[in-house]
């Protein structure tokens, strides 16, 4: 029988600035980098600016990948999306549309995830307005027109979530909703199906930025379609953290927009750690309340029993603990159970309950005997003292020391994003680390 299993669905988006990089002539995939594991733990992961051709095959253990690339020519690859779904939730996901470059629509089934309505999830990348691709193809106008049409279409039958690098700068004082929308005087102007929402009005941003043209279009899209910006007003990112760092400065380019009616389902929104060795963008993530109703949901049930790796030492401890167990109570329970069955010649509800209790007692004895002494833990060793694994032969202690120095500076930069000298120092150290790695190779 299938049951509902509580599950917080996690969705992440990251502009990876190219999934492949060249080190001394070798083409290396960033999915093999240890630092990308922080984002590849979510149930759904959308990567933008993958810079891969259409014939490229991406694999990541436990996930199925959907791609949307601009070109099949490996020498002229720009943009591109790759979306990874955990295999356990694939039966509740459907690809709806990827007819346009740098935009992908998926449907999250309301029955599978126990939502009130279907959720239409969109991963997208909007290239900068001054890029050669945008100027040559007029792509910015096309993508906003398609977004407006798609949101209008999908909003009829479900809620909408948009995630990605929008290259939009939005001032925190700009409103993404209609002011005084509950006022009776607006009844003649708002649509009959318009429902006023109670959203936190004020948004915060870690740095001040002026609203650019993309930002104005995003705000218009929000007011027309009742979408809300999660950044700077949601639990997990109340400060409105920076998402983009480069030599020219810092900014907030990555956003998540959500239907106002779906806001109660959002647990939190967060900005991940800046990883300069991977990308100049930070990953963003949201967590959603859901309940899985499917046979495959068993994979999400947190095991109530601890797992143990059985070894010779563990076997000796188990035998030693079993010799200390007093089986007198168990023997008497079994004798009483036998007498009840012989007297009734049948298994009524009382007998069945007695059988279950006896089996449970025996199971507890066996389980406790296996875990009375935990041989898996090493005395004095904690998670905090765990070091990163050095897998590659050229990656020695010198590289590790450089990397740790870079990480320390990066953490400091995330707390002081306005510090220009610190930002340039981080980017310089990143460049020096790459030079050292190439030298070691």
XYZ file of C-alpha atoms in Angstrom:
441
model
C 0.000 0.000 0.000
C 1.257 3.463 -0.860
C 1.367 6.162 1.811
C 2.065 9.888 1.846
C 5.629 10.649 2.815
C 6.575 14.169 3.907
C 9.390 15.544 1.817
C 10.868 18.990 1.429
C 11.500 19.304 -2.291
C 14.718 21.209 -3.020
C 15.322 23.066 -6.289
C 18.597 24.786 -7.196
C 19.798 26.966 -10.047
C 23.372 27.937 -10.910
C 25.073 29.794 -13.733
C 28.209 27.631 -14.026
C 29.901 29.792 -16.683
C 30.687 26.739 -18.822
C 30.458 23.100 -17.736
C 33.857 22.298 -19.231
C 37.190 24.014 -18.750
C 40.577 23.411 -20.337
C 43.594 22.723 -18.150
C 46.851 22.314 -20.075
C 44.935 21.193 -23.171
C 42.742 18.702 -21.299
C 38.950 19.150 -21.372
C 37.724 18.760 -17.771
C 34.052 18.613 -16.742
C 33.081 20.658 -13.709
C 30.626 17.947 -12.651
C 33.681 15.949 -11.550
C 34.817 18.767 -9.270
C 34.313 18.193 -5.535
C 33.132 21.786 -5.072
C 30.042 21.312 -7.254
C 28.718 18.597 -4.930
C 27.148 21.273 -2.715
C 24.594 22.054 -5.421
C 24.226 18.543 -6.866
C 22.439 17.303 -3.764
C 19.119 19.014 -4.555
C 16.196 17.062 -6.023
C 16.139 19.334 -9.074
C 19.207 21.203 -10.351
C 19.142 23.686 -13.226
C 22.497 24.738 -14.688
C 22.705 27.682 -17.086
C 25.445 28.884 -19.453
C 26.624 25.301 -19.883
C 28.420 26.144 -23.186
C 27.887 22.637 -24.579
C 26.770 21.470 -28.063
C 23.519 19.598 -28.648
C 25.306 16.254 -29.104
C 26.984 16.433 -25.676
C 25.820 13.756 -23.191
C 25.868 14.717 -19.509
C 25.697 12.122 -16.752
C 25.562 12.498 -12.999
C 25.000 9.562 -10.671
C 21.368 9.267 -9.521
C 20.043 11.947 -11.917
C 18.495 12.173 -15.363
C 19.522 15.176 -17.448
C 17.518 17.302 -19.923
C 19.462 19.759 -22.078
C 18.601 22.710 -24.280
C 21.563 24.012 -26.285
C 21.923 26.761 -28.869
C 24.177 25.049 -31.412
C 25.554 21.690 -32.507
C 28.872 23.302 -33.431
C 31.329 22.664 -30.589
C 33.414 25.673 -31.682
C 30.543 28.161 -31.284
C 28.844 27.136 -28.052
C 27.289 29.800 -25.833
C 24.422 29.823 -23.373
C 22.701 26.475 -22.944
C 20.719 24.831 -20.141
C 21.057 21.472 -18.396
C 18.433 20.349 -15.875
C 19.010 17.356 -13.593
C 16.192 15.463 -11.847
C 16.652 12.787 -9.221
C 15.459 9.483 -10.632
C 13.128 8.925 -7.655
C 10.885 11.838 -8.707
C 10.974 11.380 -12.486
C 7.473 9.881 -12.595
C 6.107 13.164 -11.221
C 7.923 15.379 -13.737
C 7.124 16.143 -17.368
C 9.059 18.265 -19.879
C 6.580 20.753 -21.316
C 8.535 23.030 -23.646
C 12.081 23.724 -24.802
C 11.346 25.138 -28.245
C 13.264 28.323 -27.493
C 16.940 28.569 -26.601
C 17.846 29.146 -22.947
C 14.379 28.407 -21.567
C 12.867 25.104 -20.363
C 9.438 24.427 -18.844
C 8.639 21.403 -16.648
C 5.425 20.314 -14.935
C 5.533 19.000 -11.363
C 2.469 16.808 -10.993
C 0.130 17.861 -8.174
C -0.895 14.251 -7.448
C 2.678 12.999 -7.123
C 3.869 15.889 -4.932
C 0.516 16.539 -3.178
C 0.285 20.168 -4.281
C -3.078 21.910 -4.527
C -2.356 22.654 -8.197
C 0.207 21.599 -10.759
C 3.453 23.548 -10.554
C 5.101 24.709 -13.773
C 8.826 25.167 -13.226
C 10.888 27.254 -15.647
C 14.683 27.398 -15.817
C 15.995 30.198 -18.009
C 19.002 32.304 -18.870
C 18.634 35.801 -20.294
C 21.891 36.979 -21.902
C 23.075 40.556 -21.184
C 21.446 43.256 -23.289
C 24.820 44.380 -24.663
C 26.049 40.912 -25.697
C 26.715 40.254 -29.368
C 24.173 37.416 -29.389
C 21.405 39.657 -28.034
C 22.211 42.511 -30.414
C 22.384 40.166 -33.400
C 19.212 38.138 -32.710
C 17.077 40.570 -30.677
C 16.803 37.675 -28.219
C 15.836 39.747 -25.177
C 12.596 40.927 -26.788
C 11.761 37.398 -27.964
C 12.315 35.734 -24.590
C 10.227 38.255 -22.641
C 7.374 37.927 -25.141
C 7.495 34.145 -24.814
C 7.691 34.323 -21.021
C 4.600 36.512 -20.879
C 2.659 34.146 -23.153
C 3.815 30.992 -21.342
C 3.039 32.348 -17.880
C -0.437 33.359 -19.014
C -0.980 29.847 -20.427
C 0.343 27.842 -17.471
C -1.164 30.073 -14.766
C -4.633 28.937 -15.798
C -4.031 25.367 -14.656
C -1.282 25.753 -12.048
C 1.275 27.818 -10.200
C 4.492 29.126 -11.777
C 8.104 29.189 -10.574
C 10.885 30.905 -12.566
C 14.550 30.415 -11.675
C 17.787 31.436 -13.338
C 20.260 34.134 -14.247
C 18.068 36.967 -15.533
C 20.834 39.600 -15.738
C 18.283 41.941 -14.181
C 19.168 44.631 -11.650
C 16.212 45.569 -9.445
C 16.279 48.246 -6.789
C 14.846 47.012 -3.500
C 12.461 49.984 -3.354
C 10.811 48.985 -6.635
C 7.512 47.145 -6.026
C 6.610 43.860 -7.709
C 2.926 44.085 -6.786
C 0.038 46.531 -7.117
C -0.145 48.927 -4.166
C -3.431 49.052 -2.254
C -4.709 46.128 -4.293
C -7.298 45.305 -1.612
C -8.829 48.779 -2.003
C -12.390 48.735 -3.351
C -11.540 51.611 -5.684
C -9.429 49.231 -7.796
C -12.249 46.762 -8.427
C -13.069 48.356 -11.767
C -9.489 48.057 -13.030
C -8.324 44.621 -11.807
C -9.415 41.377 -13.531
C -12.388 39.559 -11.991
C -10.178 36.570 -11.139
C -7.478 38.717 -9.478
C -6.865 37.652 -5.863
C -4.976 40.025 -3.545
C -2.101 38.371 -1.661
C -0.479 39.231 1.649
C 3.217 39.312 0.775
C 5.981 41.006 2.724
C 6.130 44.380 0.992
C 9.729 45.296 1.634
C 12.755 43.618 0.056
C 16.381 43.976 1.092
C 19.561 43.936 -0.968
C 23.109 43.685 0.331
C 24.254 46.405 -2.065
C 22.409 49.239 -3.748
C 21.763 48.800 -7.470
C 19.728 50.753 -9.971
C 16.925 49.059 -11.873
C 18.016 48.362 -15.443
C 15.825 47.657 -18.475
C 15.581 43.917 -17.725
C 14.624 44.770 -14.143
C 11.737 46.946 -15.316
C 10.481 44.164 -17.592
C 10.672 41.658 -14.711
C 8.714 44.003 -12.438
C 6.049 44.462 -15.136
C 5.864 40.691 -15.515
C 5.375 40.296 -11.759
C 2.554 42.826 -11.482
C 0.745 41.476 -14.555
C 1.020 37.785 -13.599
C 1.014 38.042 -9.786
C 4.550 36.687 -9.465
C 6.655 37.614 -6.466
C 10.436 37.994 -6.105
C 11.701 35.760 -3.282
C 15.101 37.413 -2.946
C 15.481 39.719 0.014
C 12.113 38.984 1.619
C 12.128 35.212 2.235
C 13.410 33.145 5.134
C 17.013 32.177 4.387
C 17.882 35.343 2.449
C 16.400 38.254 4.340
C 19.492 40.373 3.532
C 19.302 39.928 -0.250
C 22.772 38.476 -0.745
C 25.044 39.139 -3.734
C 24.935 36.485 -6.479
C 27.588 37.752 -8.934
C 31.242 38.749 -8.448
C 33.734 39.881 -11.109
C 36.496 42.462 -11.679
C 33.993 45.202 -12.536
C 31.954 44.827 -9.359
C 29.211 42.858 -7.651
C 25.492 42.594 -8.339
C 22.339 40.539 -7.909
C 21.586 38.828 -11.227
C 20.027 35.502 -10.180
C 16.399 35.379 -9.095
C 13.505 33.123 -8.267
C 9.978 34.303 -9.058
C 6.956 32.480 -7.681
C 3.169 32.715 -8.013
C 1.752 34.621 -5.050
C -0.729 31.824 -4.284
C 2.151 29.344 -3.980
C 4.102 31.446 -1.442
C 2.833 29.488 1.630
C 4.470 26.349 0.190
C 7.926 27.969 0.094
C 9.985 26.965 3.132
C 13.017 29.106 2.343
C 15.161 30.699 -0.336
C 18.946 30.768 -0.019
C 22.068 31.909 -1.841
C 24.899 29.376 -1.834
C 28.585 29.855 -1.213
C 30.613 31.727 -3.839
C 32.958 29.227 -5.536
C 35.403 31.229 -7.697
C 37.020 28.043 -9.088
C 33.645 27.029 -10.596
C 31.826 30.217 -11.569
C 31.526 33.947 -10.955
C 27.885 33.345 -9.892
C 26.537 31.920 -6.649
C 23.941 29.116 -6.721
C 20.412 29.871 -5.521
C 18.037 27.326 -3.976
C 14.470 27.040 -2.743
C 12.815 24.457 -0.526
C 9.149 23.538 -0.982
C 6.699 21.665 1.239
C 5.475 18.517 -0.496
C 4.277 14.978 0.128
C 5.154 12.164 -2.240
C 2.366 9.725 -3.080
C 4.000 6.966 -5.061
C 5.595 3.556 -4.619
C 8.930 5.142 -5.353
C 8.426 7.386 -2.332
C 9.891 4.626 -0.179
C 13.277 5.907 -1.274
C 12.591 9.124 0.596
C 11.557 7.552 3.896
C 14.264 8.210 6.425
C 15.303 4.812 7.782
C 14.266 4.276 11.394
C 17.084 1.758 11.917
C 20.752 2.603 11.728
C 22.753 0.871 9.032
C 25.931 -0.947 9.918
C 28.822 -2.295 7.903
C 29.236 -5.881 9.096
C 32.827 -6.826 9.905
C 34.588 -9.590 11.816
C 35.063 -7.237 14.751
C 31.378 -6.315 14.713
C 30.439 -10.014 14.646
C 32.551 -10.733 17.748
C 30.933 -7.815 19.605
C 27.473 -9.042 18.599
C 28.201 -12.565 19.886
C 29.590 -11.183 23.141
C 26.509 -9.020 23.697
C 24.123 -11.883 22.914
C 25.740 -14.007 25.641
C 24.795 -11.321 28.190
C 21.104 -11.294 27.211
C 18.610 -12.896 29.609
C 16.223 -14.952 27.475
C 14.061 -16.014 30.425
C 11.363 -13.439 29.674
C 11.318 -14.324 25.988
C 11.010 -18.053 26.755
C 8.065 -17.456 29.092
C 6.350 -15.238 26.509
C 6.739 -17.929 23.845
C 5.349 -20.595 26.233
C 2.319 -18.454 27.102
C 1.759 -17.768 23.407
C 1.815 -21.493 22.620
C -0.721 -22.199 25.362
C -3.075 -19.507 24.041
C -2.951 -20.938 20.508
C -3.530 -24.513 21.771
C -6.483 -23.370 23.907
C -8.213 -21.390 21.159
C -7.149 -23.490 18.151
C -7.198 -20.247 16.179
C -5.438 -16.895 15.932
C -7.795 -14.184 17.205
C -6.873 -10.515 17.623
C -5.386 -11.024 21.112
C -3.166 -13.855 19.898
C -2.049 -11.803 16.896
C -1.119 -8.894 19.148
C 0.850 -11.225 21.428
C 2.766 -12.583 18.412
C 3.626 -9.070 17.246
C 4.818 -8.060 20.723
C 7.025 -11.130 21.027
C 8.569 -10.634 17.590
C 9.181 -6.964 18.400
C 10.944 -7.891 21.652
C 13.222 -10.371 19.889
C 14.029 -7.811 17.162
C 14.925 -5.196 19.781
C 17.294 -7.605 21.504
C 19.085 -8.406 18.241
C 19.257 -4.752 17.209
C 20.578 -3.552 20.572
C 23.186 -6.310 20.651
C 24.566 -5.049 17.338
C 24.789 -1.409 18.468
C 25.789 -1.611 22.135
C 29.296 -0.743 20.981
C 29.755 1.553 17.978
C 32.889 0.474 16.131
C 32.324 2.857 13.216
C 33.361 5.996 15.110
C 36.998 6.858 15.550
C 37.736 8.469 18.957
C 38.602 12.155 18.698
C 37.539 12.470 15.060
C 34.675 14.783 14.188
C 33.071 16.112 11.019
C 34.836 19.443 11.541
C 38.241 17.801 11.264
C 37.391 16.042 8.006
C 39.597 17.214 5.138
C 38.826 17.426 1.450
C 39.940 14.390 -0.485
C 42.799 14.960 -2.907
C 41.988 12.636 -5.776
C 44.060 13.947 -8.657
C 47.771 13.043 -8.740
C 48.891 16.575 -9.655
C 46.837 18.156 -6.832
C 49.389 18.190 -4.007
C 49.650 19.993 -0.663
C 50.767 23.224 -2.328
C 47.580 23.337 -4.407
C 45.509 22.454 -1.363
C 47.099 25.268 0.648
C 46.397 27.765 -2.161
C 42.804 26.570 -2.378
C 42.215 26.897 1.372
C 43.630 30.419 1.314
C 41.269 31.279 -1.558
C 38.274 29.807 0.313
C 39.118 31.828 3.401
C 39.209 35.055 1.373
C 35.987 34.098 -0.404
C 34.108 33.618 2.867
C 35.296 37.022 4.016
C 34.231 38.599 0.712
C 30.697 37.214 1.107
C 30.402 39.190 4.341
C 31.973 42.336 2.806
C 30.814 42.379 -0.844
C 31.424 46.134 -1.076
C 35.162 45.686 -0.349
C 36.721 46.223 -3.800
C 40.302 45.485 -2.735
C 39.230 42.181 -1.157
C 37.252 41.247 -4.289
C 40.274 41.877 -6.537
C 42.424 39.868 -4.146
C 40.032 36.896 -4.386
C 40.035 36.990 -8.187
C 43.835 37.347 -8.255
C 44.239 34.317 -5.975
C 41.876 32.344 -8.191
C 44.055 33.178 -11.211
C 47.212 32.160 -9.327
C 45.631 28.848 -8.274
C 44.742 28.045 -11.894
C 48.304 28.854 -12.959
C 49.696 26.555 -10.270
C 47.406 23.696 -11.295
C 48.435 24.047 -14.940
C 52.076 24.030 -13.854
C 51.584 20.867 -11.785
C 49.890 19.109 -14.704
